[in-house]
Coordinates of C-alpha atoms and ligand atoms in Angstrom, one line a residue:
X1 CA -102.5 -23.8 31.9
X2 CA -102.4 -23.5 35.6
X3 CA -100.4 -20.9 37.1
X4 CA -98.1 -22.3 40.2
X5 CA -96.9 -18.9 40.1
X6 CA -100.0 -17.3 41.3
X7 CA -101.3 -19.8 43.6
X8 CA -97.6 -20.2 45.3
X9 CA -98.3 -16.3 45.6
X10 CA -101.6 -16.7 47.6
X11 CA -100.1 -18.9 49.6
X12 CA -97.0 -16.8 50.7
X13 CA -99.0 -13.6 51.2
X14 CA -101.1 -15.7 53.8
X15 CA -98.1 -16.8 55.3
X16 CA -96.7 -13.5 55.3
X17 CA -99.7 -12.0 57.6
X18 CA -100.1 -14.7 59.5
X19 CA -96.2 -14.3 60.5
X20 CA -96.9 -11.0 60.8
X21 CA -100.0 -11.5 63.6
X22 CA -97.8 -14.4 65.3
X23 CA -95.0 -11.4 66.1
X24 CA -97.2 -8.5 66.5
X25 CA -99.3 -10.6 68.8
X26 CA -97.4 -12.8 70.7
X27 CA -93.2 -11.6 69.7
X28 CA -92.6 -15.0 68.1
X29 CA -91.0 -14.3 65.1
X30 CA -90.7 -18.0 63.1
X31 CA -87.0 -19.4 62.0
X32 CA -85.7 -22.0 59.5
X33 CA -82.1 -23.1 59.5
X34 CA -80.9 -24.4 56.0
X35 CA -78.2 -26.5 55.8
X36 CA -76.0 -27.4 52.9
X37 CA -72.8 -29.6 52.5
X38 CA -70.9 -29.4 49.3
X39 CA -70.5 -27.2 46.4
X40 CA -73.2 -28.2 43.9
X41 CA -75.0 -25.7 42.2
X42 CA -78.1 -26.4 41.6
X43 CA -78.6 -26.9 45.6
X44 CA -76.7 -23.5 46.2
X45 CA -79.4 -21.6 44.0
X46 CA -81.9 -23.8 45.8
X47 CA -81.1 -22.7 49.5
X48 CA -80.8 -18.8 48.2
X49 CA -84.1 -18.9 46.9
X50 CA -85.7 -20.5 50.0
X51 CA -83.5 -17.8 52.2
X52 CA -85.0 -15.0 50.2
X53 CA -88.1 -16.3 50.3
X54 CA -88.4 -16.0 54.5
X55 CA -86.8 -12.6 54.0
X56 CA -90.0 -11.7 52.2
X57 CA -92.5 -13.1 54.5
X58 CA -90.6 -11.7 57.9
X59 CA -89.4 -15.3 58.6
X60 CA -85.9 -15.1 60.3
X61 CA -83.4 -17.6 58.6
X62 CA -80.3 -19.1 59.3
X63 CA -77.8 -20.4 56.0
X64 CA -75.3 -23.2 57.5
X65 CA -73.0 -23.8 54.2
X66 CA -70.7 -26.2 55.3
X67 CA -67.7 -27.5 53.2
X68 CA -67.5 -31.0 51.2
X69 CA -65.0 -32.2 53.2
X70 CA -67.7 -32.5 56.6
X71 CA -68.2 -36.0 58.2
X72 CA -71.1 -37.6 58.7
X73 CA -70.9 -37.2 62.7
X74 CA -69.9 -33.1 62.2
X75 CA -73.6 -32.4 60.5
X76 CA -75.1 -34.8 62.6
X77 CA -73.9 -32.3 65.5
X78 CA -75.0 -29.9 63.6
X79 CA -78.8 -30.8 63.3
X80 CA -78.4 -31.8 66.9
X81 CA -77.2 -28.6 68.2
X82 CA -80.5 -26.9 65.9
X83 CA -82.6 -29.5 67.7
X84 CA -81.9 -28.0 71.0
X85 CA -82.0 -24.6 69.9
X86 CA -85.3 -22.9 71.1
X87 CA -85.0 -20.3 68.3
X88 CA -85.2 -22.7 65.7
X89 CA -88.4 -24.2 64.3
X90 CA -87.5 -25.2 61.3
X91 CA -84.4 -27.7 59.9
X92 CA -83.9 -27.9 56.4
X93 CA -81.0 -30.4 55.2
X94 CA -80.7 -29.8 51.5
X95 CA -80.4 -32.6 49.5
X96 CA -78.5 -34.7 47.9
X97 CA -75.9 -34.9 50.1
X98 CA -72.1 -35.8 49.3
X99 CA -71.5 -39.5 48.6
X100 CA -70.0 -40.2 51.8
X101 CA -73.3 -38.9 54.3
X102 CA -75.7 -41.6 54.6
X103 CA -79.2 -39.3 54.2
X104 CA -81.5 -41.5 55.9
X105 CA -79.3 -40.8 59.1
X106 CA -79.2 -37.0 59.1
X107 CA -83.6 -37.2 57.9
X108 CA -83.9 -39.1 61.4
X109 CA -81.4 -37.3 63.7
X110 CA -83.5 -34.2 62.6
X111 CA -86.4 -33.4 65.4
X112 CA -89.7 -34.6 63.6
X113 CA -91.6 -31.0 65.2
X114 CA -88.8 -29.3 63.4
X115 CA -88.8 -31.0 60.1
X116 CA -90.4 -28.9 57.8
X117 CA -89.1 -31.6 54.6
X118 CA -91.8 -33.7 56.1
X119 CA -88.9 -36.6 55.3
X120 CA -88.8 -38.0 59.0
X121 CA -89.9 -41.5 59.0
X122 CA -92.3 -40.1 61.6
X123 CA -93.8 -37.8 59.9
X124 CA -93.3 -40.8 56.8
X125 CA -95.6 -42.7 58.7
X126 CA -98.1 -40.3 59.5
X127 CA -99.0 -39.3 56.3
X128 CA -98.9 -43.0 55.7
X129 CA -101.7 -43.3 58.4
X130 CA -103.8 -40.4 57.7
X131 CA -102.9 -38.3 60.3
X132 CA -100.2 -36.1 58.3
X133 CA -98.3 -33.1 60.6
X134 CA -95.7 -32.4 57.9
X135 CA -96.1 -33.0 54.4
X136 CA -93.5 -33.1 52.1
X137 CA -93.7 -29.4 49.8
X138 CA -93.7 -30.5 46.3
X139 CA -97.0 -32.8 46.8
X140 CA -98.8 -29.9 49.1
X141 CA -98.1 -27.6 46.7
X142 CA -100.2 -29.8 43.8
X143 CA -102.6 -30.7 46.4
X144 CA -102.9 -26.8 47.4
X145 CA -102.4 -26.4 43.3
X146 CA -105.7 -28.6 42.3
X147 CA -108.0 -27.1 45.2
X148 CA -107.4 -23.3 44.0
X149 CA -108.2 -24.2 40.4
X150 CA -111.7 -26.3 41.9
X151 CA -110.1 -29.5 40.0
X152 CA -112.2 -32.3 41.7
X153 CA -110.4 -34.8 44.1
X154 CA -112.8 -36.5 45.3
X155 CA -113.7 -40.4 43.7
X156 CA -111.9 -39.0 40.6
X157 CA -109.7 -41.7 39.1
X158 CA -105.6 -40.4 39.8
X159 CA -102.5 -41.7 38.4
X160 CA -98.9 -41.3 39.5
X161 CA -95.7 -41.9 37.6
X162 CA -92.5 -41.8 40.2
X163 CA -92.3 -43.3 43.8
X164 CA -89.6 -41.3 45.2
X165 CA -90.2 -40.5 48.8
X166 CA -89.8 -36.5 47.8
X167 CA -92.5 -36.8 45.5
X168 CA -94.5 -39.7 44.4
X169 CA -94.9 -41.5 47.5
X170 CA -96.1 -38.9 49.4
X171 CA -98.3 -37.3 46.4
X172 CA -100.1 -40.9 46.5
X173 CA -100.9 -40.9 49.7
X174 CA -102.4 -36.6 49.7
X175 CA -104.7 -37.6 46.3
X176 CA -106.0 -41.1 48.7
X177 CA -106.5 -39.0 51.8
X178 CA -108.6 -36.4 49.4
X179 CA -110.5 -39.7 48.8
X180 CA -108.7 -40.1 44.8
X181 CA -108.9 -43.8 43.7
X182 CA -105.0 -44.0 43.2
X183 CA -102.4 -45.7 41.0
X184 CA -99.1 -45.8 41.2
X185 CA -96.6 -46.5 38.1
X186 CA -93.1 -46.8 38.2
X187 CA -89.9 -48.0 35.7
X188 CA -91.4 -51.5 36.3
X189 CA -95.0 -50.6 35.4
X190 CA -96.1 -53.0 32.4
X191 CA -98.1 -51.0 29.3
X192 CA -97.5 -47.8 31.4
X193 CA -99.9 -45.7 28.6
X194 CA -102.6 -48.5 29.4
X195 CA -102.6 -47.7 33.0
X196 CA -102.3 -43.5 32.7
X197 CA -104.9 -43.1 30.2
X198 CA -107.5 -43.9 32.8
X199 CA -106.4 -41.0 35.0
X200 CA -108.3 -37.8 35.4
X201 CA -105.5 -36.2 37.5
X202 CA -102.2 -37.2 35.9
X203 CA -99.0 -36.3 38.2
X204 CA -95.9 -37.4 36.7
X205 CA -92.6 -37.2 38.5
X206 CA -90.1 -39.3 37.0
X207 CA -86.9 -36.9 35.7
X208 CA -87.3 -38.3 31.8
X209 CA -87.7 -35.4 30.0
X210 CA -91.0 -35.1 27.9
X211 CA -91.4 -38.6 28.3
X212 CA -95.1 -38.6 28.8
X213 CA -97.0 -37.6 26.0
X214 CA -100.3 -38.5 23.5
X215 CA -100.6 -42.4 24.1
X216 CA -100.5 -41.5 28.0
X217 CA -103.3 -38.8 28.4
X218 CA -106.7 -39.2 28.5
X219 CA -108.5 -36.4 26.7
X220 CA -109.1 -33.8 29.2
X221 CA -107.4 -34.9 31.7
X222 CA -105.3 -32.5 34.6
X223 CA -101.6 -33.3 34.0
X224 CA -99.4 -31.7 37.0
X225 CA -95.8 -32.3 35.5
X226 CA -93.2 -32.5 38.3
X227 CA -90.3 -33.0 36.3
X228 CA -87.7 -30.4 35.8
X229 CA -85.4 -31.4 33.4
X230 CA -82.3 -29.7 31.2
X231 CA -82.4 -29.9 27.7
X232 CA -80.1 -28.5 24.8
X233 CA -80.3 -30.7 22.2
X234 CA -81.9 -28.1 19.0
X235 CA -83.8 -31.3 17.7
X236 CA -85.0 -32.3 21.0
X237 CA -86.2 -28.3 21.3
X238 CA -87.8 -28.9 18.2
X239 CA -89.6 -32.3 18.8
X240 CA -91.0 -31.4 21.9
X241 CA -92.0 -27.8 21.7
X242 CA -94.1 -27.4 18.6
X243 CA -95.2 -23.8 18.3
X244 CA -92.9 -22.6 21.1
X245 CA -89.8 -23.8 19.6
X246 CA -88.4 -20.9 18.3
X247 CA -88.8 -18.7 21.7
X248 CA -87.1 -21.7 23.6
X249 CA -84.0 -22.4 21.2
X250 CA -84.2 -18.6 21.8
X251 CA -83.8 -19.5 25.8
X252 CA -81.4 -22.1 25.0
X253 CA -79.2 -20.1 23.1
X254 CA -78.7 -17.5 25.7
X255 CA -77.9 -20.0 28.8
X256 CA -77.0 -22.9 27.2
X257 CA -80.0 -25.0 28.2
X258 CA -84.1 -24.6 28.5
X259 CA -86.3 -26.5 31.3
X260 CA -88.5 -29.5 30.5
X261 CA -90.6 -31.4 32.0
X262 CA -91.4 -35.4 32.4
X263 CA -94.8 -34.3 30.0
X264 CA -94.5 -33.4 26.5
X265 CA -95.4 -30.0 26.1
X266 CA -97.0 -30.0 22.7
X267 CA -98.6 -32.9 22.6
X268 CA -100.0 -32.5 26.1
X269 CA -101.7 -29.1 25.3
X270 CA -103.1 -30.5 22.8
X271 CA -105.2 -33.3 24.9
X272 CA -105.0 -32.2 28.4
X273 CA -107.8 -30.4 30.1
X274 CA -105.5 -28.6 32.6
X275 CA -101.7 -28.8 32.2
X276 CA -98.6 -27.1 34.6
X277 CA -96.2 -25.2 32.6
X278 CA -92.1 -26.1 33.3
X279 CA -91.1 -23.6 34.4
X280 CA -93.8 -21.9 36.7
X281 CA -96.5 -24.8 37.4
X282 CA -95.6 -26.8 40.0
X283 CA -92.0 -25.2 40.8
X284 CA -92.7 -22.0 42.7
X285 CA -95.2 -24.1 45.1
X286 CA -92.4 -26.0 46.8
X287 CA -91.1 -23.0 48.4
X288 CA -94.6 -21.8 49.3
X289 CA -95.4 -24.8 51.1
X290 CA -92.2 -25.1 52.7
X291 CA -92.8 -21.4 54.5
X292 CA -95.9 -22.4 55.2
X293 CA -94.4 -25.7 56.9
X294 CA -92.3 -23.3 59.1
X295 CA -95.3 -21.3 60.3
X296 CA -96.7 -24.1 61.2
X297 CA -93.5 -25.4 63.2
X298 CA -93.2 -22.2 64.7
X299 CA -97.0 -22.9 66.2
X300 CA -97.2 -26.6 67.0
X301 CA -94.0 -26.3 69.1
X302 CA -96.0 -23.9 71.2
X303 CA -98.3 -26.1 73.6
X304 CA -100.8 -23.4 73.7
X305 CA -101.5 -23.5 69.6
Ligands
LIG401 P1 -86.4 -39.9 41.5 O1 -86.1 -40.0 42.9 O2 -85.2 -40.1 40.5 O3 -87.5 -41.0 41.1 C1 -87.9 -41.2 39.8 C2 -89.1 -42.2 39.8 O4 -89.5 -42.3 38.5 C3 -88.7 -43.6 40.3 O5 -89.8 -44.0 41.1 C4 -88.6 -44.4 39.0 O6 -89.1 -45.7 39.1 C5 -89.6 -43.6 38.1 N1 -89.3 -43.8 36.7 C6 -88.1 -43.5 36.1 N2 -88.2 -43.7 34.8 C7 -89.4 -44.2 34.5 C8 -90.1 -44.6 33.3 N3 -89.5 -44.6 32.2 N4 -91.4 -45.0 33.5 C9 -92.0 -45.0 34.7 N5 -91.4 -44.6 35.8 C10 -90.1 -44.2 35.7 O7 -87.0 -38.5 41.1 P2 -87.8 -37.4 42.0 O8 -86.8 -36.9 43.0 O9 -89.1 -37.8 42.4 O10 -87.9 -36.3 40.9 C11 -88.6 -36.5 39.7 C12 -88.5 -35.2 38.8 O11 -89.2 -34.2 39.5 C13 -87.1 -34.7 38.5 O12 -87.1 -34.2 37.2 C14 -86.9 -33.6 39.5 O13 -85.9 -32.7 39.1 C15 -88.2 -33.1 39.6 N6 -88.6 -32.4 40.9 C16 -89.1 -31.2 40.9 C17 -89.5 -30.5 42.0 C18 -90.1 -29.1 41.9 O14 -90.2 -28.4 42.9 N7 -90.6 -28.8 40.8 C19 -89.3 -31.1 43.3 C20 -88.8 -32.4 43.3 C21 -88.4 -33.0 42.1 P3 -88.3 -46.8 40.0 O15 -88.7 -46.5 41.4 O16 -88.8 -48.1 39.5 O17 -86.8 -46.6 39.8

């Protein structure tokens, strides 16, 4: 199993002194502004945890939780006025937004030096080109997640299921620049288990929960496994967990649901050489990366770094 947990770790106490030195050294002390429209949930928990995390690594933050009922034109003001803010380096603009915001609009209006989502077309394209400033956190964070555990890059054969911009576009293009021979597969893909079963690096981001399982792995194969899906069905629990059943129906029982992934669990222990767990693979990554992207905002808005 590999640990996210540990590496996200690593990464965060790096961040953490190198914040530290940046303050100590020259009295810049790096800030993100989050920004969230809307009541959901999920993106409430979301923002706290990325909040909490900059408390912990001496990054200042700002949390801008604006009602459901804001236009379009109010948060574009909103990113414009952080924009022009010198005490801001970092933007975040949680997603999704409410039905009535047009995302691509707020991702542009957002300052590409202060977009630590890496979603800016501009920073889009230069990923695109090989010349990536930021990078989207979920695919650093496999990318920072394959290096610590020495899993070769490098001419091996790598296969990804999922072209979302978030994830699988941008995970393409990090496996290419770290010279992988790389597929992509999508819901069009014909024989998808044909095509995945040649990869030795398997990343699969597609929010179908255990979808992925024996007919798609290649016997010792790395399967990263994106997905992070809610299930409480007890037969579903039972199919896909095998000998760990009992300690999620357990979980289940107690919140109401447990946390899958787009990989079956069982049958992909049973074949893969390395596999991420859901939860703690490649979930506690995306907030290490994204400090890390903030550091590094802090810095390249600086002419002199
Ligand atoms: P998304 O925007 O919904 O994209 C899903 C992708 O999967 C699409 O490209 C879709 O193909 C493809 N797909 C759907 N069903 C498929 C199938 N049966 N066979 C092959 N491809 C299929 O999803 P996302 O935002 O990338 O997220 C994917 C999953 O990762 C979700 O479970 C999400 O919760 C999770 N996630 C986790 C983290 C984390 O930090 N751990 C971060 C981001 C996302 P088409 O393009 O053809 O429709």
């Amino acid at each position: 199993m590999l640990d996210g947990g540990a590496v996200a770790s690593q990464i965060q106490e790096e961040v953490r002194l190198a914040v530290l030195a940046l303050s100590k050294e020259r009295g810049i002390v790096p800030c993100l502004a989050a920004v969230r429209v809307g009541d959901d949930p999920a993106s409430a928990v979301y923002v706290r945890n990325k909040i909490k995390a900059c408390e912990e690594l001496g990054i200042r933050s700002e949390h801008h939780a604006l009602p459901h009922s804001t236009s379009q034109q109010m948060l574009v003001d909103l990113v414009a006025s952080l924009n022009s803010r010198d005490d801001v380096d970092g933007i975040l603009v949680q997603l999704p937004l409410p039905d009535h915001i047009d995302e691509a609009v707020i991702i542009e209006a957002v300052n590409p030096l202060k977009d630590v989502d890496g979603f800016h077309p501009m920073n889009v394209g230069r990923l695109a080109m090989g010349q990536p400033v930021f990078v989207p956190c979920t695919p650093a964070g496999i990318i920072e997640l394959l290096v610590h555990n020495n899993i070769p890059i490098r001419g091996a054969n790598a296969c990804v299921v999922g072209r979302s911009q978030i994830v699988g576009r941008p995970m393409a293009q990090l496996l290419l620049q770290s010279d992988a021979t790389v597929t992509i597969c999508h819901s069009r893909t014909r024989d998808l288990p044909a095509v995945t079963r040649e990869a030795d690096i398997l990343v699969v981001a597609i929010g179908r929960p255990g979808l992925i399982g024996s007919p798609h792995i290649k016997p010792g194969a790395t399967v990263i496994d994106v997905g992070m899906n809610k299930i409480s069905d007890e037969a579903e629990i039972r199919a896909l967990f095998g000998d760990e059943a009992r300690k999620r129906l357990e979980i289940m029982q107690n919140r109401g649901y447990t946390l899958v992934g787009d990989v079956n669990p069982a049958e992909a222990a049973a074949l893969a050489g390395h596999l991420t767990p859901v939860p703690g693979g490649v979930g506690p990554l995306t907030i290490a990366m994204l400090m890390s992207n903030t550091l590094k905002a802090a810095k390249l808005r600086r002419s002199d770094y």
